[in-house]
CSV table of C-alpha atoms in Angstrom, one decimal:
chain,number,residue,atom,x,y,z
A,1,MET,CA,98.1,94.0,40.9
A,2,ASN,CA,100.7,92.5,43.1
A,3,PHE,CA,99.5,89.4,45.0
A,4,TYR,CA,100.6,90.7,48.4
A,5,ILE,CA,98.9,94.1,48.0
A,6,LYS,CA,95.8,92.3,46.7
A,7,SER,CA,95.6,89.9,49.6
A,8,PHE,CA,96.4,92.7,52.1
A,9,LEU,CA,93.4,94.7,50.7
A,10,ILE,CA,91.0,91.7,50.8
A,11,PHE,CA,91.7,91.1,54.4
A,12,PHE,CA,91.8,94.8,55.2
A,13,ARG,CA,88.2,95.1,53.8
A,14,ILE,CA,87.0,92.0,55.7
A,15,GLY,CA,88.6,93.2,58.9
A,16,LEU,CA,87.1,96.6,58.5
A,17,PHE,CA,83.5,95.4,58.0
A,18,THR,CA,83.2,92.5,60.4
A,19,ILE,CA,82.1,93.2,63.9
A,20,GLY,CA,82.3,90.2,66.2
A,21,GLY,CA,85.7,88.7,65.5
A,22,GLY,CA,86.8,85.6,63.7
A,23,TYR,CA,83.6,83.6,63.3
A,24,ALA,CA,81.9,86.4,61.5
A,25,MET,CA,84.8,86.6,59.1
A,26,ILE,CA,84.6,83.0,57.9
A,27,PRO,CA,81.8,83.3,55.3
A,28,LEU,CA,83.3,86.5,53.9
A,29,ILE,CA,86.8,84.9,53.5
A,30,GLU,CA,85.2,81.9,52.0
A,31,ASN,CA,83.3,84.0,49.5
A,32,GLU,CA,86.4,86.0,48.5
A,33,LEU,CA,89.0,83.3,48.3
A,34,VAL,CA,87.1,80.1,47.6
A,35,ASP,CA,84.2,81.2,45.4
A,36,LYS,CA,85.3,84.4,43.7
A,37,ARG,CA,89.1,84.0,43.3
A,38,LYS,CA,89.5,80.2,43.6
A,39,TRP,CA,92.8,80.7,45.4
A,40,ILE,CA,92.2,77.6,47.6
A,41,SER,CA,89.7,74.7,47.4
A,42,ARG,CA,86.8,74.5,49.9
A,43,ASP,CA,88.3,71.4,51.6
A,44,GLU,CA,91.6,73.1,52.1
A,45,PHE,CA,89.8,76.1,53.5
A,46,LEU,CA,87.8,74.0,56.0
A,47,ASP,CA,91.0,72.3,57.1
A,48,LEU,CA,92.7,75.6,57.6
A,49,ILE,CA,89.8,76.9,59.7
A,50,ALA,CA,89.9,73.8,61.9
A,51,LEU,CA,93.6,74.2,62.3
A,52,SER,CA,93.3,77.9,63.2
A,53,GLN,CA,90.9,76.9,66.0
A,54,THR,CA,93.3,74.5,67.6
A,55,VAL,CA,96.2,76.9,67.9
A,56,PRO,CA,96.2,79.6,70.6
A,57,GLY,CA,96.0,83.3,69.7
A,58,ILE,CA,93.5,85.5,68.0
A,59,PHE,CA,91.2,83.4,65.8
A,60,ALA,CA,90.8,86.0,63.0
A,61,VAL,CA,94.5,86.6,62.8
A,62,ASN,CA,95.3,82.8,62.8
A,63,ILE,CA,93.0,82.2,59.9
A,64,ALA,CA,94.7,85.0,57.9
A,65,ILE,CA,98.1,83.7,58.8
A,66,PHE,CA,97.4,80.1,57.9
A,67,ILE,CA,95.8,80.9,54.6
A,68,GLY,CA,98.5,83.4,53.7
A,69,TYR,CA,101.2,80.8,54.6
A,70,LYS,CA,99.5,78.2,52.5
A,71,LEU,CA,99.4,80.5,49.5
A,72,ARG,CA,102.7,82.4,49.7
A,73,ARG,CA,104.7,81.3,52.7
A,74,PHE,CA,105.9,83.9,55.3
A,75,TRP,CA,105.2,87.1,53.3
A,76,GLY,CA,101.7,85.9,52.3
A,77,ALA,CA,100.9,85.3,56.0
A,78,PHE,CA,102.4,88.7,56.8
A,79,ALA,CA,100.3,90.5,54.2
A,80,MET,CA,97.1,88.9,55.2
A,81,ALA,CA,97.7,89.2,58.9
A,82,ALA,CA,98.6,92.9,58.5
A,83,GLY,CA,95.4,93.5,56.5
A,84,THR,CA,93.3,91.9,59.3
A,85,ILE,CA,95.0,93.8,62.1
A,86,LEU,CA,95.3,97.3,60.6
A,87,PRO,CA,91.6,98.4,60.6
A,88,SER,CA,91.0,97.6,64.2
A,89,PHE,CA,94.4,98.9,65.3
A,90,THR,CA,93.7,102.3,63.6
A,91,ILE,CA,90.2,102.6,64.9
A,92,ILE,CA,91.1,101.7,68.5
A,93,LEU,CA,94.1,104.0,68.5
A,94,ALA,CA,91.9,106.9,67.4
A,95,ILE,CA,89.3,106.0,70.1
A,96,ALA,CA,92.1,105.7,72.7
A,97,LEU,CA,93.4,109.2,71.7
A,98,CYS,CA,89.9,110.7,72.1
A,99,PHE,CA,88.9,108.7,75.1
A,100,GLN,CA,91.8,110.2,77.2
A,101,GLN,CA,90.2,113.6,76.8
A,102,PHE,CA,86.5,112.5,77.3
A,103,LYS,CA,87.2,110.1,80.2
A,104,ASP,CA,86.2,112.5,82.9
A,105,ASN,CA,83.2,114.0,81.1
A,106,PRO,CA,80.1,113.4,83.3
A,107,THR,CA,77.8,112.6,80.3
A,108,ILE,CA,80.2,110.0,78.9
A,109,GLU,CA,80.6,108.5,82.4
A,110,SER,CA,76.9,108.3,82.9
A,111,ILE,CA,76.5,106.4,79.6
A,112,PHE,CA,79.2,104.0,80.5
A,113,LYS,CA,77.6,103.4,83.9
A,114,GLY,CA,74.7,101.9,82.0
A,115,ILE,CA,76.9,100.0,79.6
A,116,ARG,CA,79.2,98.3,82.1
A,117,PRO,CA,76.6,95.8,83.6
A,118,ALA,CA,75.5,95.0,80.1
A,119,VAL,CA,79.0,94.1,79.0
A,120,VAL,CA,79.3,91.8,82.0
A,121,ALA,CA,76.1,90.1,81.0
A,122,LEU,CA,77.4,89.8,77.4
A,123,ILE,CA,80.4,87.8,78.7
A,124,ALA,CA,78.2,85.7,81.0
A,125,ALA,CA,75.9,84.6,78.2
A,126,PRO,CA,78.5,82.9,76.0
A,127,THR,CA,79.9,81.2,79.1
A,128,PHE,CA,76.7,79.0,79.2
A,129,LYS,CA,76.8,78.5,75.5
A,130,MET,CA,80.4,77.4,75.7
A,131,ALA,CA,79.5,75.0,78.6
A,132,LYS,CA,77.0,73.3,76.3
A,133,SER,CA,79.4,72.9,73.4
A,134,ALA,CA,82.2,71.7,75.7
A,135,ARG,CA,79.8,69.0,76.9
A,136,ILE,CA,80.0,69.9,80.6
A,137,ASN,CA,78.3,67.2,82.7
A,138,LEU,CA,78.2,66.0,86.3
A,139,TYR,CA,81.6,64.3,86.0
A,140,ASN,CA,83.6,67.1,84.5
A,141,ALA,CA,81.8,70.1,85.9
A,142,TRP,CA,84.4,70.3,88.7
A,143,ILE,CA,87.0,71.5,86.1
A,144,PRO,CA,85.3,74.8,85.2
A,145,VAL,CA,84.1,75.3,88.8
A,146,VAL,CA,87.5,74.8,90.4
A,147,SER,CA,89.3,76.9,87.7
A,148,ALA,CA,86.8,79.7,88.0
A,149,LEU,CA,87.1,79.8,91.8
A,150,LEU,CA,90.9,79.6,91.7
A,151,ILE,CA,91.0,82.7,89.4
A,152,TRP,CA,88.2,84.6,91.0
A,153,LEU,CA,88.9,84.0,94.8
A,154,LEU,CA,92.6,83.2,95.0
A,155,GLY,CA,93.8,85.4,92.1
A,156,PHE,CA,95.4,82.5,90.1
A,157,SER,CA,96.6,83.5,86.7
A,158,PRO,CA,94.4,82.0,83.9
A,159,ILE,CA,97.7,81.0,82.2
A,160,TYR,CA,98.4,78.4,84.9
A,161,ILE,CA,94.9,77.1,84.5
A,162,ILE,CA,95.4,76.6,80.8
A,163,ILE,CA,98.8,74.9,81.3
A,164,LEU,CA,97.4,72.6,84.0
A,165,SER,CA,94.3,71.6,82.2
A,166,GLY,CA,96.2,70.9,79.0
A,167,LEU,CA,98.6,68.8,80.9
A,168,GLY,CA,95.8,67.1,82.8
A,169,GLY,CA,94.0,66.3,79.5
A,170,TYR,CA,97.3,64.9,78.1
A,171,LEU,CA,97.9,62.6,81.1
A,172,TYR,CA,94.3,61.4,81.3
A,173,GLY,CA,94.5,60.6,77.5
A,174,ARG,CA,97.7,58.6,78.1
A,175,TYR,CA,96.1,56.8,81.1
A,176,LEU,CA,93.0,55.8,78.9
A,177,HIS,CA,95.4,54.7,76.2
A,178,LYS,CA,97.3,52.5,78.6
A,179,GLN,CA,94.1,50.9,80.0
A,180,LYS,CA,93.0,50.1,76.5
A,181,THR,CA,96.3,48.4,75.5
A,182,LYS,CA,96.3,46.5,78.8
A,183,LYS,CA,92.8,45.1,78.0
A,184,GLU,CA,94.0,44.2,74.5
A,185,ASP,CA,97.0,42.3,76.0
A,186,CYS,CA,94.7,40.2,78.2
B,1,MET,CA,111.1,98.5,81.4
B,2,LEU,CA,107.4,99.2,80.9
B,3,PHE,CA,107.8,98.4,77.1
B,4,LEU,CA,109.4,95.1,77.9
B,5,GLN,CA,106.7,94.3,80.4
B,6,LEU,CA,104.0,95.2,77.9
B,7,PHE,CA,105.6,93.0,75.2
B,8,TYR,CA,106.0,90.1,77.6
B,9,ALA,CA,102.4,90.3,78.9
B,10,PHE,CA,100.8,90.4,75.5
B,11,PHE,CA,103.2,87.7,74.1
B,12,LYS,CA,101.9,85.4,76.9
B,13,ILE,CA,98.3,86.3,76.1
B,14,GLY,CA,98.9,85.4,72.5
B,15,LEU,CA,100.6,82.2,73.4
B,16,PHE,CA,98.1,80.9,75.9
B,17,GLY,CA,94.9,82.3,74.5
B,18,PHE,CA,93.0,79.2,73.7
B,19,GLY,CA,89.3,79.1,73.0
B,20,GLY,CA,88.5,82.4,71.2
B,21,GLY,CA,87.8,86.0,72.1
B,22,TYR,CA,85.8,85.5,75.3
B,23,ALA,CA,88.2,83.1,76.8
B,24,MET,CA,91.0,85.6,76.0
B,25,ILE,CA,89.2,88.2,78.1
B,26,SER,CA,90.1,86.3,81.2
B,27,MET,CA,93.7,86.1,80.1
B,28,ILE,CA,93.9,89.8,79.3
B,29,GLN,CA,92.2,90.7,82.6
B,30,GLY,CA,94.6,88.5,84.6
B,31,GLU,CA,97.7,90.3,83.1
B,32,VAL,CA,96.4,93.8,82.5
B,33,VAL,CA,94.1,94.5,85.5
B,34,THR,CA,95.0,92.0,88.2
B,35,ARG,CA,98.7,91.7,87.8
B,36,HIS,CA,100.1,94.9,86.3
B,37,GLN,CA,97.2,97.2,87.0
B,38,TRP,CA,97.7,99.1,83.8
B,39,LEU,CA,93.9,99.5,83.6
B,40,SER,CA,91.2,99.8,86.3
B,41,SER,CA,88.3,97.3,86.2
B,42,PRO,CA,85.8,99.9,84.7
B,43,GLU,CA,88.4,100.9,82.1
B,44,PHE,CA,88.7,97.3,81.1
B,45,THR,CA,85.0,96.9,80.9
B,46,ASP,CA,84.7,100.0,78.7
B,47,ILE,CA,87.3,98.5,76.3
B,48,ILE,CA,85.2,95.4,75.9
B,49,ALA,CA,82.2,97.6,75.2
B,50,ILE,CA,84.1,99.5,72.6
B,51,SER,CA,85.4,96.3,71.1
B,52,GLN,CA,81.9,94.9,70.8
B,53,MET,CA,80.8,98.0,68.8
B,54,THR,CA,83.9,98.4,66.5
B,55,PRO,CA,85.2,96.0,64.0
B,56,GLY,CA,88.1,93.7,64.9
B,57,PRO,CA,88.9,91.0,67.4
B,58,ILE,CA,88.9,91.8,71.1
B,59,GLY,CA,92.5,90.5,71.4
B,60,ILE,CA,93.8,93.2,68.9
B,61,ASN,CA,91.5,95.9,70.3
B,62,SER,CA,92.6,95.5,73.9
B,63,ALA,CA,96.3,95.1,73.0
B,64,THR,CA,96.2,98.4,71.0
B,65,TYR,CA,94.2,100.2,73.7
B,66,VAL,CA,96.3,99.0,76.6
B,67,GLY,CA,99.6,99.6,74.8
B,68,TYR,CA,98.6,103.3,74.3
B,69,THR,CA,96.9,103.9,77.7
B,70,ALA,CA,99.5,102.2,79.9
B,71,VAL,CA,102.3,104.3,78.3
B,72,VAL,CA,100.4,107.6,78.5
B,73,ASN,CA,99.3,106.9,82.1
B,74,ALA,CA,103.0,106.3,83.0
B,75,GLY,CA,103.6,110.0,81.9
B,76,TYR,CA,104.9,109.6,78.4
B,77,SER,CA,103.7,111.7,75.4
B,78,HIS,CA,101.0,110.6,73.0
B,79,ALA,CA,103.5,109.7,70.3
B,80,ILE,CA,105.3,107.3,72.6
B,81,GLY,CA,101.8,106.0,73.5
B,82,VAL,CA,101.4,105.1,69.8
B,83,VAL,CA,104.7,103.2,69.9
B,84,GLY,CA,103.4,101.3,73.0
B,85,SER,CA,100.3,100.2,71.1
B,86,ILE,CA,102.4,99.0,68.2
B,87,ILE,CA,104.6,96.9,70.6
B,88,THR,CA,101.6,95.3,72.3
B,89,THR,CA,99.7,94.6,69.0
B,90,PHE,CA,102.9,93.0,67.5
B,91,ALA,CA,103.4,91.0,70.7
B,92,VAL,CA,100.0,89.5,70.8
B,93,VAL,CA,100.2,88.1,67.2
B,94,CYS,CA,103.9,87.1,67.4
B,95,PRO,CA,103.2,83.6,68.9
B,96,SER,CA,100.8,82.9,66.1
B,97,PHE,CA,103.5,83.4,63.5
B,98,ILE,CA,106.0,81.3,65.4
B,99,LEU,CA,103.4,78.5,65.8
B,100,MET,CA,102.5,78.7,62.2
B,101,LEU,CA,106.2,78.1,61.2
B,102,LEU,CA,106.4,75.1,63.6
B,103,ILE,CA,103.0,73.6,62.7
B,104,SER,CA,103.4,73.9,58.9
B,105,LYS,CA,106.2,71.3,59.2
B,106,PHE,CA,103.7,68.7,60.3
B,107,PHE,CA,100.6,70.5,59.1
B,108,LEU,CA,97.5,68.3,59.0
B,109,LYS,CA,99.1,65.5,61.0
B,110,TYR,CA,99.1,67.9,63.9
B,111,GLN,CA,95.4,68.3,64.6
B,112,LYS,CA,94.4,64.7,64.2
B,113,HIS,CA,97.2,63.6,66.6
B,114,PRO,CA,95.8,61.8,69.6
B,115,ILE,CA,98.0,63.8,72.0
B,116,ILE,CA,96.5,67.1,70.7
B,117,ALA,CA,93.0,65.6,70.9
B,118,SER,CA,93.5,64.7,74.6
B,119,VAL,CA,95.1,68.0,75.5
B,120,PHE,CA,92.0,69.7,74.1
B,121,ASN,CA,89.7,67.4,76.1
B,122,GLY,CA,91.3,69.0,79.2
B,123,LEU,CA,91.4,72.6,77.8
B,124,ARG,CA,87.7,72.8,76.7
B,125,PRO,CA,86.1,72.6,80.2
B,126,ALA,CA,88.8,74.9,81.7
B,127,VAL,CA,88.0,77.5,79.1
B,128,VAL,CA,84.4,77.5,80.4
B,129,GLY,CA,85.9,78.2,83.9
B,130,LEU,CA,88.0,81.0,82.5
B,131,MET,CA,85.0,82.7,81.0
B,132,ALA,CA,83.0,82.2,84.2
B,133,ALA,CA,85.9,83.8,86.2
B,134,ALA,CA,86.0,86.8,83.9
B,135,THR,CA,82.3,87.4,84.5
B,136,LEU,CA,82.7,87.0,88.3
B,137,ILE,CA,85.7,89.3,88.5
B,138,LEU,CA,83.8,92.0,86.6
B,139,ILE,CA,80.8,91.9,88.9
B,140,ASN,CA,82.3,94.4,91.4
B,141,GLN,CA,81.6,97.8,93.0
B,142,GLU,CA,83.4,99.6,90.2
B,143,ASN,CA,81.2,98.3,87.5
B,144,PHE,CA,77.9,98.0,89.4
B,145,GLY,CA,78.2,101.1,91.6
B,146,THR,CA,78.1,101.7,95.3
B,147,SER,CA,74.8,103.7,95.9
B,148,SER,CA,71.8,101.4,96.2
B,149,PHE,CA,70.1,103.2,93.3
B,150,GLN,CA,73.0,102.4,91.0
B,151,VAL,CA,73.4,98.8,92.2
B,152,ILE,CA,69.7,98.0,91.7
B,153,THR,CA,69.7,99.6,88.2
B,154,SER,CA,72.9,97.8,87.3
B,155,CYS,CA,71.4,94.5,88.4
B,156,ILE,CA,68.3,95.1,86.3
B,157,LEU,CA,70.4,96.0,83.2
B,158,PHE,CA,72.6,93.0,83.8
B,159,ILE,CA,69.7,90.5,84.1
B,160,GLY,CA,67.8,92.1,81.2
B,161,THR,CA,70.9,92.0,78.9
B,162,PHE,CA,71.7,88.4,79.9
B,163,ILE,CA,68.2,87.2,79.1
B,164,ALA,CA,68.0,89.2,75.8
B,165,SER,CA,71.4,87.9,74.7
B,166,TYR,CA,71.2,84.3,75.9
B,167,ARG,CA,67.5,83.5,75.4
B,168,TYR,CA,66.5,85.8,72.5
B,169,LYS,CA,69.9,86.3,70.8
B,170,VAL,CA,69.5,90.0,70.5
B,171,ASN,CA,72.4,91.8,68.7
B,172,PRO,CA,75.0,92.8,71.3
B,173,ILE,CA,75.5,96.2,69.7
B,174,LEU,CA,71.9,97.0,70.1
B,175,LEU,CA,72.0,96.0,73.7
B,176,ILE,CA,75.0,98.2,74.5
B,177,LEU,CA,73.3,101.1,72.8
B,178,ILE,CA,70.1,100.6,74.8
B,179,CYS,CA,72.0,100.3,78.1
B,180,GLY,CA,74.1,103.3,77.2
B,181,ALA,CA,70.9,105.3,76.7
B,182,CYS,CA,69.5,104.0,80.0
B,183,GLY,CA,72.7,105.1,81.7
B,184,PHE,CA,72.5,108.6,80.1
B,185,LEU,CA,68.9,109.0,81.3
B,186,LEU,CA,69.3,107.6,84.8
B,187,PHE,CA,72.8,108.7,85.9
B,188,ASN,CA,73.3,112.0,84.2
B,189,GLU,CA,73.5,114.7,86.9
B,190,SER,CA,72.4,117.4,84.6
B,191,MET,CA,69.1,115.6,83.9
B,192,PRO,CA,66.3,115.9,86.4
B,193,SER,CA,66.5,112.9,88.8
B,194,PHE,CA,63.8,110.3,88.6
B,195,ILE,CA,63.8,109.4,92.2
C-alpha cells in the first residue's frame, strides 16, 4: 500500500480511538511506528515528542506533523495530520448538526445543567497539577496570579499574557546570563 | 467577513496555544466567548463536555464546532456551516505547519537553545494562570444557575467532581456521565420535584 495512505490510516485509527488528546496518543504511536513498523528509532521518537511539546498548537497534531515531516517531508506531515484530525472533525460536525435541533429540548438541557459544573471542576483540577509541574513557589506565584486576574477581572486577552510572559522569560534569561558573564570577568 | 474573522481567530489560537489542551481552553474562550461572542458561556462549557467524551483534541473539536455554529447562528445554511467548520479547523492547524517548516531548518538545535529555554521559563507559570482564569470565568450564573436550588446543587457537583478528579483520579468521562444523570434527575421538569 502507498506510504501516504498507510500513514493516514494509522493516524486515523489512533485519532479515532484515543479520548483525552495528545498524551494518550503517545504510547499508541510508539507501538505502531517504533515497535511494529520500525519507521523511526525510539530516540528519534522521543526527540520528536519533546519538540512537539515546545511548539504552540495542538499537541496531537504537532506530533503527527513532526513525525510525518521527518519521514516524508511535507506530504508525509500532511497525510498524518489529516489522519489525526479527520475522526474528531467528522464526529464533532455530526454532533453540531444534531445539537442545533436538540439544544432547546428540556431533557437535554437538564442533563447539561448537571454536567456544566463538573466540566468547570475538570478544568480546575489540572490547573493545580500544572502548578506543581511548573514548579510554582513563593517567588514566582505572582505570575499565574496576576495573569489569571488580568484575564478574569480586566478581560485581558490570554494571547497578550503568552506574549508578555515569553518576552519576560527571555529578558530574565538574558539578565541572568549577563550577571554570570560579569562574575566570570571579575 | 465572518469567515475571515473565524480564520484569523483560530489561526491566532493555533499560533499562541502553548501548554496543551487545557491551556488552550483559555485562549479559545478569550476569542470565541469574550471577544466575538460566537458562543455563549454555557454553549462553550457544553463543547468542553462533548470534547471530553469524544475522541480528538479539544483544539480541533472546538474549532470544528465553533466554525459550524457561528456560521449557522449568523443565518447561513447548514452546508455553509460545514464550510465554516472546515475553515476554522484548517486555521487552527495552519501555524503548526508553518512552524514545522521553519523549525526543521534548525531542528534539534532549536529546543536546546538557551533562548528557547528561558522563554519557556516565563511561559510555564503563565500557562498556570491561563488555566486558572479559564476556571474562574466559567464559574458564572449561566453555568451554575440563578435559583438557590440550582446554585447549591451545582456547587456540590463542582466540589465532588474536583475531589474525585484531583484526589482520586476518577475517569473524567465517568464523572461527566454521573453529573449528567444527576442533572437529569434533579432538574428535569417532567420528573417529580425532590424539594
